[in-house]
Coordinates of N, CA and C in Angstrom, one line a residue:
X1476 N -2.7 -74.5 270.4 CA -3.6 -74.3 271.5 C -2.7 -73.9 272.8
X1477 N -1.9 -74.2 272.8 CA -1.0 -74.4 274.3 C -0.1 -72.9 274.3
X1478 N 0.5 -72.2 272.9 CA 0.6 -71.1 273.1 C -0.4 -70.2 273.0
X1479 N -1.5 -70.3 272.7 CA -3.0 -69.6 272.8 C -2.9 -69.1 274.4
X1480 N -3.2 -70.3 274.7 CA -3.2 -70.5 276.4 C -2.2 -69.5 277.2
X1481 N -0.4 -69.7 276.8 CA -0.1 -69.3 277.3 C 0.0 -67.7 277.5
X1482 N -0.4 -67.2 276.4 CA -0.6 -65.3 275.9 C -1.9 -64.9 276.7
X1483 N -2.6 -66.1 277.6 CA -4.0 -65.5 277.7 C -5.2 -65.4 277.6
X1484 N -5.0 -66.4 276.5 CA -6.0 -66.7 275.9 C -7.4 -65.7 275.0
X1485 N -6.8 -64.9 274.7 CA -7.6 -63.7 273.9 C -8.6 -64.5 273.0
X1486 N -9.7 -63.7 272.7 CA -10.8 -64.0 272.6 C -11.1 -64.4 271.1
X1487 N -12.0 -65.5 270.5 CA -11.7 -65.8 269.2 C -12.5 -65.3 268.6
X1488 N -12.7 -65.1 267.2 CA -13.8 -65.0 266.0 C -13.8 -66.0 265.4
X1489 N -14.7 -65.7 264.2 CA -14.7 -67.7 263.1 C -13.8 -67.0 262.4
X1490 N -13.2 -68.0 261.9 CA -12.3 -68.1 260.9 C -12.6 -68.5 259.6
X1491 N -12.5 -68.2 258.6 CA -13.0 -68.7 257.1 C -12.0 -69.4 256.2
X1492 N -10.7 -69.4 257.2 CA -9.5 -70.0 256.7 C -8.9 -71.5 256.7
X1493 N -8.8 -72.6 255.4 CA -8.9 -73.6 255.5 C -7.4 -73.7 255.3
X1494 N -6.8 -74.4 256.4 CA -5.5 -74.7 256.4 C -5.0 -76.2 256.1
X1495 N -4.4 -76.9 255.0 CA -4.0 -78.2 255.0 C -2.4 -78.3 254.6
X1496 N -2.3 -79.3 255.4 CA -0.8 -79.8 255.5 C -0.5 -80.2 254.3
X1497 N 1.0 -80.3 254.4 CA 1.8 -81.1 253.1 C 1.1 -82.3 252.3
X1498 N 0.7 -83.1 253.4 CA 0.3 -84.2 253.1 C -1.3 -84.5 252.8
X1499 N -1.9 -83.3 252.6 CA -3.2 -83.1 252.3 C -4.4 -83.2 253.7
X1500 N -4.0 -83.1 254.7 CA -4.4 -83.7 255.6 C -5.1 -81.9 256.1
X1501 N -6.6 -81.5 256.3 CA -6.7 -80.4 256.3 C -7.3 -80.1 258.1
X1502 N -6.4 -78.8 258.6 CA -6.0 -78.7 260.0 C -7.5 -78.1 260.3
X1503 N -7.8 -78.2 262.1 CA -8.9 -78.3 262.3 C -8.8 -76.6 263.5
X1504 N -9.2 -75.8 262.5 CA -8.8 -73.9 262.7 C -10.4 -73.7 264.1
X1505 N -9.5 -73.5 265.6 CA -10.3 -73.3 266.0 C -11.1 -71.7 266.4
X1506 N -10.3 -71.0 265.6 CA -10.7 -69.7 265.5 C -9.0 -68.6 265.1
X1507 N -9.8 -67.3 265.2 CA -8.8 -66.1 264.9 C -8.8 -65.1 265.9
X1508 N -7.9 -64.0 266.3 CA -8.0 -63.4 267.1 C -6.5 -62.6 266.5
X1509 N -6.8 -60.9 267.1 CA -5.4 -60.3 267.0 C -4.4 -60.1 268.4
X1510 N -3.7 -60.0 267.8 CA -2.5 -60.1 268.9 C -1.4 -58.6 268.8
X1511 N -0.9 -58.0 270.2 CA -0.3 -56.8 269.7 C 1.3 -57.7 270.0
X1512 N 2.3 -57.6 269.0 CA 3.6 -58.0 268.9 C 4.5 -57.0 269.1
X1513 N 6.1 -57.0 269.9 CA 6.6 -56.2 270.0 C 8.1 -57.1 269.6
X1514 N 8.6 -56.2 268.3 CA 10.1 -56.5 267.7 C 10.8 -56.4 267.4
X1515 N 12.1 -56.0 268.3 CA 13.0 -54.7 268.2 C 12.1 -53.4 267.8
X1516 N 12.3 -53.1 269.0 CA 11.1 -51.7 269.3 C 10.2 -51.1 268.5
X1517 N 9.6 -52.4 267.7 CA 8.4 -52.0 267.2 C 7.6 -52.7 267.5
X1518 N 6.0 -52.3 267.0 CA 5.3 -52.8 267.8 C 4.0 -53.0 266.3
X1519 N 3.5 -54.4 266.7 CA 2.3 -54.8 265.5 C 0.7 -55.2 265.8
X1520 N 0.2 -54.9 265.3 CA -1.2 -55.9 265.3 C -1.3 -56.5 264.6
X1521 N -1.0 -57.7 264.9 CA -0.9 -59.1 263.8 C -2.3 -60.1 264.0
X1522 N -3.0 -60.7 262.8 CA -4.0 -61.6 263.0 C -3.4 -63.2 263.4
X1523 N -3.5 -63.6 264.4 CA -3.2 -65.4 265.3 C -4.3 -66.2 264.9
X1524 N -4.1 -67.0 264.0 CA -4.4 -68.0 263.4 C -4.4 -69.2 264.6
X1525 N -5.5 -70.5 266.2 CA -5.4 -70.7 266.6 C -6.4 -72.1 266.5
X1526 N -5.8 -72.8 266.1 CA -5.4 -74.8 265.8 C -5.9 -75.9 266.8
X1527 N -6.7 -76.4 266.8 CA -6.6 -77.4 267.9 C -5.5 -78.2 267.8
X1528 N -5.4 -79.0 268.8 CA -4.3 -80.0 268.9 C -3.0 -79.1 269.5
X1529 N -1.9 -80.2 269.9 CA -0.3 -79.5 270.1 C 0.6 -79.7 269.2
X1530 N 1.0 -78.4 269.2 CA 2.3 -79.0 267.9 C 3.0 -77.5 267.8
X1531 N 4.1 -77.3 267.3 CA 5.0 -76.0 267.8 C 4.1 -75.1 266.3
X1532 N 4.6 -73.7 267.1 CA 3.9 -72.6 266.6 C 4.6 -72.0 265.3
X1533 N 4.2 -71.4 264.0 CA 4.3 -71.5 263.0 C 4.3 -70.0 261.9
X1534 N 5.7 -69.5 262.2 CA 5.8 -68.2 261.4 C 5.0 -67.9 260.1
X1535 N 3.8 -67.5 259.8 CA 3.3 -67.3 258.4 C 4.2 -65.8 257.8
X1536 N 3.9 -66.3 256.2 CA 4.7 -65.6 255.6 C 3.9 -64.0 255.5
X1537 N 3.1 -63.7 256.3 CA 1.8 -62.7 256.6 C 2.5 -61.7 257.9
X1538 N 3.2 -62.6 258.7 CA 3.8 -61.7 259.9 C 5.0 -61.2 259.1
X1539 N 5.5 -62.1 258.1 CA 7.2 -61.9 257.9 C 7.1 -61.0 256.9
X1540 N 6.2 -60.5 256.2 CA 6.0 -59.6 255.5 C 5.7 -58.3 255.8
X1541 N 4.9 -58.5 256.9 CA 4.6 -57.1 258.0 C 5.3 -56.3 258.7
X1542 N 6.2 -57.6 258.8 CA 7.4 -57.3 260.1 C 8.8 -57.1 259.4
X1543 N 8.8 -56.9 258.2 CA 9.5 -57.2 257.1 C 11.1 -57.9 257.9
X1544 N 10.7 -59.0 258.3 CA 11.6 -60.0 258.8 C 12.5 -60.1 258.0
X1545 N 14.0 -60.5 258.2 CA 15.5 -61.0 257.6 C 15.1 -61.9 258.3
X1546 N 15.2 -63.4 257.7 CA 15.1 -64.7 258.3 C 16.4 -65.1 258.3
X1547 N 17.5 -64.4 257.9 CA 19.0 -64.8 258.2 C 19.4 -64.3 259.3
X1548 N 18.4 -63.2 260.0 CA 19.5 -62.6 261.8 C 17.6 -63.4 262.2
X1549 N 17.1 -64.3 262.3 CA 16.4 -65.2 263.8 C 17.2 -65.4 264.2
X1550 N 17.3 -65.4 265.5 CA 18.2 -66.2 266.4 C 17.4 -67.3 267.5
X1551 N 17.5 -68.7 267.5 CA 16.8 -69.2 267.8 C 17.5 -69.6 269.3
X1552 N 16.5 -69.7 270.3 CA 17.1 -70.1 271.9 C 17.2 -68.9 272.5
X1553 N 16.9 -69.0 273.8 CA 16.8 -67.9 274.5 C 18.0 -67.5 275.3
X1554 N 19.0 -68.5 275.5 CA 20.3 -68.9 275.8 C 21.5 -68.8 274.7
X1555 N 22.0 -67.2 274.6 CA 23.1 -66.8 274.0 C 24.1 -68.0 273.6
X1556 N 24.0 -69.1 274.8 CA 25.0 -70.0 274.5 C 25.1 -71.5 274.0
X1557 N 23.6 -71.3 274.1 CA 22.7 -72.4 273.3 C 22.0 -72.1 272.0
X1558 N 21.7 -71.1 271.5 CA 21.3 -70.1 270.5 C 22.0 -70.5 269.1
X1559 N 21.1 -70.5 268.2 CA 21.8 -70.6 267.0 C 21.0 -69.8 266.1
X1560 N 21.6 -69.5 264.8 CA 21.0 -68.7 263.7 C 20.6 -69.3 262.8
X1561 N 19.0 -69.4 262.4 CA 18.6 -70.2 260.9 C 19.3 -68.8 259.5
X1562 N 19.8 -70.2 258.5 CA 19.9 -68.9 257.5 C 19.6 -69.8 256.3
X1563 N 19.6 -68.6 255.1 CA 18.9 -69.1 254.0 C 19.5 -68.7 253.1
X1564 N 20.1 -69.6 252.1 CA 21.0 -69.4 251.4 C 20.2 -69.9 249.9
X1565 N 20.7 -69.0 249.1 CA 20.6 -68.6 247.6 C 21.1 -69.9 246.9
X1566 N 21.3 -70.0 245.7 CA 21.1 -71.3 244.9 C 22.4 -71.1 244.4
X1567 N 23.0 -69.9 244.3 CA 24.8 -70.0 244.3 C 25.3 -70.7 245.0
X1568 N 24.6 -70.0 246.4 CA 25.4 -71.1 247.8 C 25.3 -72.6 247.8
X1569 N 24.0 -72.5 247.3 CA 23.4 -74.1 246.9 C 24.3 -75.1 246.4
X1570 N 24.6 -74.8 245.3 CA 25.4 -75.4 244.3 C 26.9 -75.3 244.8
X1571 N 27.5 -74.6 245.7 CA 28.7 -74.3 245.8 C 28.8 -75.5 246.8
X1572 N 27.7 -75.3 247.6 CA 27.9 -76.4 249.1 C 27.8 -78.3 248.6
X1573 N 26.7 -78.2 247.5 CA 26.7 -79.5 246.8 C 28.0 -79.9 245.9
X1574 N 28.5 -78.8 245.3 CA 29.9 -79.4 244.2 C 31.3 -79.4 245.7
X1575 N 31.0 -79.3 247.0 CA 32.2 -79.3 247.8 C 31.9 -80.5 247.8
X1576 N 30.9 -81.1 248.5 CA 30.8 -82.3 248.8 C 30.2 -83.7 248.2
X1577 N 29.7 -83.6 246.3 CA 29.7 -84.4 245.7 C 29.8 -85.6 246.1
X1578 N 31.1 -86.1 246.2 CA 31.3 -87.5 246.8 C 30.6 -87.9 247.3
X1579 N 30.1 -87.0 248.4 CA 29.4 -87.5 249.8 C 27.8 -87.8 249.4
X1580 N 27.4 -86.7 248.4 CA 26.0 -87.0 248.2 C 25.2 -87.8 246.8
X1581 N 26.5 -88.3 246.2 CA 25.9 -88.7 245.5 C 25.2 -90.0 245.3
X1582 N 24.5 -91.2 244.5 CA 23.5 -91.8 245.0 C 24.9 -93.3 244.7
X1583 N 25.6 -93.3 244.2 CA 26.4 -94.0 243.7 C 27.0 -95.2 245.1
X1584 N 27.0 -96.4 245.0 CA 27.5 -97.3 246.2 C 28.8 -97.0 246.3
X1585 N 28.9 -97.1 248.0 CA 30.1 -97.0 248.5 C 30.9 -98.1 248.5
X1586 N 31.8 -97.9 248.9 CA 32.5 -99.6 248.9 C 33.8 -99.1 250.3
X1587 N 33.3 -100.3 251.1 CA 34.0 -100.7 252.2 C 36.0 -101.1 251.8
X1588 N 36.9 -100.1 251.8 CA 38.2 -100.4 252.1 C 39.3 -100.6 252.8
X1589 N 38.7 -101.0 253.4 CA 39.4 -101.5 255.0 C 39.5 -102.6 255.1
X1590 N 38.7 -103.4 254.9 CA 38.9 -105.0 255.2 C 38.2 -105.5 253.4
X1591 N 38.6 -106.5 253.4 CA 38.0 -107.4 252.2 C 37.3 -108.7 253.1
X1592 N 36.6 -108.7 252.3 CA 35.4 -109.8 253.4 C 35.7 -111.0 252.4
X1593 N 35.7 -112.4 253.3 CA 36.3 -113.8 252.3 C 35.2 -114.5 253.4
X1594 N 34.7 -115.4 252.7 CA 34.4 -116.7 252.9 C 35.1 -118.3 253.9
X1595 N 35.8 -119.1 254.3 CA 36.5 -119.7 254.6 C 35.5 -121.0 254.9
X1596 N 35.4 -121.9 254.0 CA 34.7 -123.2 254.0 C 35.2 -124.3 254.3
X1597 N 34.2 -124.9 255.2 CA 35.2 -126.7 256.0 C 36.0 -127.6 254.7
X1598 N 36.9 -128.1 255.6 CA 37.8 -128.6 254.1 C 37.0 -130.1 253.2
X1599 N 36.0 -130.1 254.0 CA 34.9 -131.1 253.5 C 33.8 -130.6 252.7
X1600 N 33.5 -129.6 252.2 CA 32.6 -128.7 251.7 C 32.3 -129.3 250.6
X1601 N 30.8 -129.6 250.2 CA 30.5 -129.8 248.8 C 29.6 -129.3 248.6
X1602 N 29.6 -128.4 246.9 CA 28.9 -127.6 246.5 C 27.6 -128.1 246.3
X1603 N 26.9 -127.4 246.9 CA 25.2 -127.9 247.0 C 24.6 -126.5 245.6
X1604 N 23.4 -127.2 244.8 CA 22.8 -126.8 244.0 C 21.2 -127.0 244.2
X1605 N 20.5 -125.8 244.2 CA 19.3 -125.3 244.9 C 18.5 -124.5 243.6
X1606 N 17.3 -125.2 243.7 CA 16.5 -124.5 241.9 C 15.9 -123.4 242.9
X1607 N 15.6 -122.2 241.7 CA 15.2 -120.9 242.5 C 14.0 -121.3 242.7
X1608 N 13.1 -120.5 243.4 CA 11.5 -120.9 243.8 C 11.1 -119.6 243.1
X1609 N 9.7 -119.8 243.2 CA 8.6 -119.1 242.4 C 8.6 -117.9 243.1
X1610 N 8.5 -116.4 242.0 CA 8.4 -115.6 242.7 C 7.3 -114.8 242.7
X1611 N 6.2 -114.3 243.4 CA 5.5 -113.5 243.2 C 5.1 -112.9 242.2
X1612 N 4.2 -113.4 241.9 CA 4.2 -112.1 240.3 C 3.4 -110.7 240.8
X1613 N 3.5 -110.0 242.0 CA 3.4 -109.1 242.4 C 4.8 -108.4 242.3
X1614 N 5.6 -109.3 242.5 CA 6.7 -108.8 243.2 C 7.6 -108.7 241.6
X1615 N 7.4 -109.7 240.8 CA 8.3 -109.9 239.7 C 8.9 -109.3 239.0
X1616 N 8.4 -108.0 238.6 CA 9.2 -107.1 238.1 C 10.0 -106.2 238.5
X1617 N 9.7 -105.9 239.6 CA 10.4 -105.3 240.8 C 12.0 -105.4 241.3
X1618 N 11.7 -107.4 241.3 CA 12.6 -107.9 241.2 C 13.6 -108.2 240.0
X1619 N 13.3 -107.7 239.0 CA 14.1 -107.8 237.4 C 14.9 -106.6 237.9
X1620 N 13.8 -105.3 237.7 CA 14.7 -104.2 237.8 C 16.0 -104.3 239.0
X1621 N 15.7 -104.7 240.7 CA 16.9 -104.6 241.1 C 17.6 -105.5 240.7
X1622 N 17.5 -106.7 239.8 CA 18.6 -107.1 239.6 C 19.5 -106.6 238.1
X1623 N 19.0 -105.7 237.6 CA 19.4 -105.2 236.5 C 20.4 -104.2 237.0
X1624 N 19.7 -103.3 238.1 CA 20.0 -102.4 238.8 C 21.4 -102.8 239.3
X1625 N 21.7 -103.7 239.9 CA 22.7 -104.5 240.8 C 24.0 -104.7 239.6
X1626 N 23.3 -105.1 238.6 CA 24.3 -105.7 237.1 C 25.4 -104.3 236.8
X1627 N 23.6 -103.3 236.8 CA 24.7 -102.4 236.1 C 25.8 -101.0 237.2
X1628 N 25.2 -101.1 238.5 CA 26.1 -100.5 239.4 C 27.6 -101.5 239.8
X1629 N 27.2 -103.0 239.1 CA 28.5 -103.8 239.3 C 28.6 -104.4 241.0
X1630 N 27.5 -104.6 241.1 CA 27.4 -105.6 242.0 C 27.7 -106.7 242.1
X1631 N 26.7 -107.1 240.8 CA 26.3 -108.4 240.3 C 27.1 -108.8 239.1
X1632 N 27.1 -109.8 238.8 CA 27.8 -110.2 237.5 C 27.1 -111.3 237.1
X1633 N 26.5 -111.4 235.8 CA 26.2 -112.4 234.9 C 26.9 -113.7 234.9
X1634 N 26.0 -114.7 235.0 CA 27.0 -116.0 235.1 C 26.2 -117.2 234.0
X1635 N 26.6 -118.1 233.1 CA 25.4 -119.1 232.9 C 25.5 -120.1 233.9
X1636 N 26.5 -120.7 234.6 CA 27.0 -122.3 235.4 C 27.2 -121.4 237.1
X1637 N 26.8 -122.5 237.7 CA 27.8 -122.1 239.0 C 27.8 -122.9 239.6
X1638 N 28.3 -123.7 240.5 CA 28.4 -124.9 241.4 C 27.4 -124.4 242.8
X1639 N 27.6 -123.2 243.0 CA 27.1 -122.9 244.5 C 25.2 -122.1 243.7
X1640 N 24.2 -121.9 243.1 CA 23.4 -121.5 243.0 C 22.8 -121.4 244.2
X1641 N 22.1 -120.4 244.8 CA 20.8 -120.4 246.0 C 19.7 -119.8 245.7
X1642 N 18.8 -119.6 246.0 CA 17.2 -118.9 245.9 C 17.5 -117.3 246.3
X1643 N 16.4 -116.9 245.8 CA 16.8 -115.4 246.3 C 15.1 -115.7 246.8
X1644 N 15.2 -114.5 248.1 CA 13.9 -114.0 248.5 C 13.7 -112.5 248.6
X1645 N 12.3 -112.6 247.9 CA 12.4 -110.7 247.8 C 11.7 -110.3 249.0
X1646 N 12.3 -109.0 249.3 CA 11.6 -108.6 250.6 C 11.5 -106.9 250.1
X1647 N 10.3 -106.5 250.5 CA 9.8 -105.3 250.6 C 10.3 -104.5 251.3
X1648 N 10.7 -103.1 250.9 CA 11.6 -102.1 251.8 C 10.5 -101.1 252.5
X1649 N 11.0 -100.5 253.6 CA 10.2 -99.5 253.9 C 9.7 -98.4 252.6
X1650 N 11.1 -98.1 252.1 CA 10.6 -97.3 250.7 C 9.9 -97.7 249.6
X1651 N 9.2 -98.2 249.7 CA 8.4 -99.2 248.9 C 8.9 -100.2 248.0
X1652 N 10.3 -99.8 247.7 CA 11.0 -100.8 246.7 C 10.5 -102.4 247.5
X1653 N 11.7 -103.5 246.1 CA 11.9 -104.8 246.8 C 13.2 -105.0 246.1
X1654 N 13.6 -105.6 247.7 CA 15.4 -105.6 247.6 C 15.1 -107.8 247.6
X1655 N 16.7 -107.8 247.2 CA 16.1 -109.1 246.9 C 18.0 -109.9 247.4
X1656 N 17.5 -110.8 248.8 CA 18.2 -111.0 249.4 C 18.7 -113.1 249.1
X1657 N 19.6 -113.3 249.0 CA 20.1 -114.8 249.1 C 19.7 -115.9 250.1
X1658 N 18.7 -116.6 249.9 CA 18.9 -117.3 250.9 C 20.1 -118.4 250.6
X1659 N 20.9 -118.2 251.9 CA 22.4 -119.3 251.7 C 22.6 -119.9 252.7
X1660 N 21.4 -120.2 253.9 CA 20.7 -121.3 254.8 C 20.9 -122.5 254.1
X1661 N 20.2 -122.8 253.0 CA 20.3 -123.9 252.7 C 21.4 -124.9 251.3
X1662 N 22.6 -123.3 251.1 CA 23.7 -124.0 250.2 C 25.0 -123.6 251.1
X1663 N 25.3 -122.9 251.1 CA 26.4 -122.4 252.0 C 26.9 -122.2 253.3
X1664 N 25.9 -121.8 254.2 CA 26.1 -121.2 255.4 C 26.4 -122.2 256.5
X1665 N 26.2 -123.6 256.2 CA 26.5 -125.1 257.2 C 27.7 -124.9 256.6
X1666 N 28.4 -125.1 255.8 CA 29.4 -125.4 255.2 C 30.9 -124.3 255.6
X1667 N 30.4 -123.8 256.1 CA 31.2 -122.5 256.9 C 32.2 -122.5 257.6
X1668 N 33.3 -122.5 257.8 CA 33.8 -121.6 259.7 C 33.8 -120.2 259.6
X1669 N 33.0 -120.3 261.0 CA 32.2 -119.3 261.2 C 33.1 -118.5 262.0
X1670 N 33.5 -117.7 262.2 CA 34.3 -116.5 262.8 C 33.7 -116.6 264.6
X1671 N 34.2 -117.2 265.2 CA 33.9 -117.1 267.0 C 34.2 -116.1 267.6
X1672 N 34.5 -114.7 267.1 CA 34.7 -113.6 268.0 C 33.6 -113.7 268.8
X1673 N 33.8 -113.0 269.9 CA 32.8 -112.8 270.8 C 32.2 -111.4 270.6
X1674 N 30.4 -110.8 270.2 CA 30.2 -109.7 270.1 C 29.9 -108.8 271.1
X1675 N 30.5 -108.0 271.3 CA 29.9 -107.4 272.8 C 28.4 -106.9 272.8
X1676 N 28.2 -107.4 274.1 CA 27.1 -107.2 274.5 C 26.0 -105.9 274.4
X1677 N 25.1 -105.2 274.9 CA 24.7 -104.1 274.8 C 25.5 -103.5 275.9
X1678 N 25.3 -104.1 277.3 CA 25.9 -103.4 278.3 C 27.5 -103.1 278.3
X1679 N 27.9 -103.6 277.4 CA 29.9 -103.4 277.5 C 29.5 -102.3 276.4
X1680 N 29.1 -102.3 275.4 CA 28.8 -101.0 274.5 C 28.1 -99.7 275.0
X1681 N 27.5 -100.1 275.7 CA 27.3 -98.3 277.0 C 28.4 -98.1 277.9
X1682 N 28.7 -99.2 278.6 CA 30.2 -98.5 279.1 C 31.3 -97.6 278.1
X1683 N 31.6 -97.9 277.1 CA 32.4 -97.8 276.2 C 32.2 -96.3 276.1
X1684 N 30.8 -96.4 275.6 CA 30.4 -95.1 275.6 C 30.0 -93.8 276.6
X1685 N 30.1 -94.6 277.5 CA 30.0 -93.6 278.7 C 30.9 -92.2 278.9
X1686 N 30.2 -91.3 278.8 CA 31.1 -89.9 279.2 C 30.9 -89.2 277.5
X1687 N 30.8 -90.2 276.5 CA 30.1 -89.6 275.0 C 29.6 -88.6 275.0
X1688 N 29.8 -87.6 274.1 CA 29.6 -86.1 273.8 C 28.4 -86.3 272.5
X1689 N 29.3 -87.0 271.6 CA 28.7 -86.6 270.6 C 28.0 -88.2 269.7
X1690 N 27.2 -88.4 269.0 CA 26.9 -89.8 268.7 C 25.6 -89.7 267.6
X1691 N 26.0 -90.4 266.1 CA 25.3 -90.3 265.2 C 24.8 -92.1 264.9
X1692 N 23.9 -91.6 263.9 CA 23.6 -92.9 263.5 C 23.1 -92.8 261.8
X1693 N 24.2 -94.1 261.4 CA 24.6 -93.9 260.1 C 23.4 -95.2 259.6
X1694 N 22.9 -95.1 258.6 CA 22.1 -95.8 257.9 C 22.8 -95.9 256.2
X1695 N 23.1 -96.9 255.8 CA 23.8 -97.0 254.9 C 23.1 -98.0 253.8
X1696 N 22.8 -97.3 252.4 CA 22.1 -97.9 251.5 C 22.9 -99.2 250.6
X1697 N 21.9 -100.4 251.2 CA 22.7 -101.7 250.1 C 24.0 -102.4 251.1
X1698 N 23.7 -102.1 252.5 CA 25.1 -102.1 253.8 C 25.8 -103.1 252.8
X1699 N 25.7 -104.6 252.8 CA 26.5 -105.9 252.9 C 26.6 -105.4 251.4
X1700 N 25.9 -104.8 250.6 CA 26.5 -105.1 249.0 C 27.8 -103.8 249.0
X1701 N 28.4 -103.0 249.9 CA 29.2 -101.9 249.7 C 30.7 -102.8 250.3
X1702 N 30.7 -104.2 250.6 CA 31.8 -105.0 251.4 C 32.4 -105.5 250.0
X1703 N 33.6 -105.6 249.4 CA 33.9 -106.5 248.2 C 34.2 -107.9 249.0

């Protein structure tokens, strides 16, 4: 609508064209109208397909056909120096860019080599033993598979005895999985020295950052199970 508006707003017909999104959700077409386009000194009468609601505007493969567009020279931005080029690469390229960086994409856990993470228990520590609790039988199978899952990526390891046993609690992921976490509140975690660094605050972490260019944000699958 909002680039409707800004062309002018040229005049609509009905439309007979039912448009739905990815997700089945079917768009609400508030009419059609033609439009004369000019691109690299040609010039078209193209049909503008125009949408209620806001949302950025949407090359059909109807203009790119007409206009017999290269979708490898768009150049996107109006600012040469802000400007960048979409391109579209073939399944050679595909496969050439995936076997460079394998490592990186494969589904396989990482594992933390920098530090080795250790435990350090009061010299009074006694092993506390905790029966598992009941689990959901919504959740129960869910919870076999990740821990099968965990066995066989070498997470986990099979045991029959252990002095230290704790409960596990399954918790539901956004991805609809269930990841299935220790509670060690009630065997371990009193029993501790606990590392007293001090963590910086939020506001010493903006300073730090201050004058920052560039800044990602890493999401890391299974975080605490990639620490040996």
């Amino acid at each position: 609508m909002d680039d409707w508006h800004n062309i002018g707003s040229p005049a609509l017909h009905s439309s007979s064209l039912k448009l739905q999104c990815y997700n089945g959700n079917l768009l609400n077409v508030k009419g059609e109208c033609h439009v004369h386009i000019q691109y690299k000194d040609k010039h078209y009468d193209l049909p503008l397909i125009v949408i209620n609601g806001s949302s950025s505007p949407l090359l059909g493969i109807q203009w790119i056909k007409m206009m017999l567009l290269n979708l490898n020279d768009i150049v996107h931005g109006q600012n040469p120096a802000q400007s960048y080029v979409h391109k579209i690469y073939d399944a050679a390229a595909l496969n050439t860019t995936l076997q460079k960086y394998k490592q990186l994409l494969n589904k396989e856990l990482g594992h933390c080599t920098k530090v080795q993470a250790h435990i350090q228990l009061k010299l009074d520590a006694i092993p506390k033993f905790f029966k598992p609790r009941p689990i959901p039988f919504a959740y129960l199978e869910c919870v076999k598979e990740e821990i099968q899952r965990n066995v066989e990526a070498g997470i986990l390891e099979r045991i029959d005895t252990s002095p230290w046993p704790a409960p596990i609690v399954p918790v539901k992921k956004l991805n609809g999985k269930v990841g299935t976490c220790g509670d060690f509140k009630v065997t371990i975690n009193h029993q501790m020295l606990i590392d007293q660094h001090p963590i910086p605050s939020i506001d010493e972490l903006l300073v730090r950052l201050n004058n920052g260019q560039k800044f990602t944000k890493l999401d890391l699958s299974d975080a605490y199970l990639q620490v040996d």
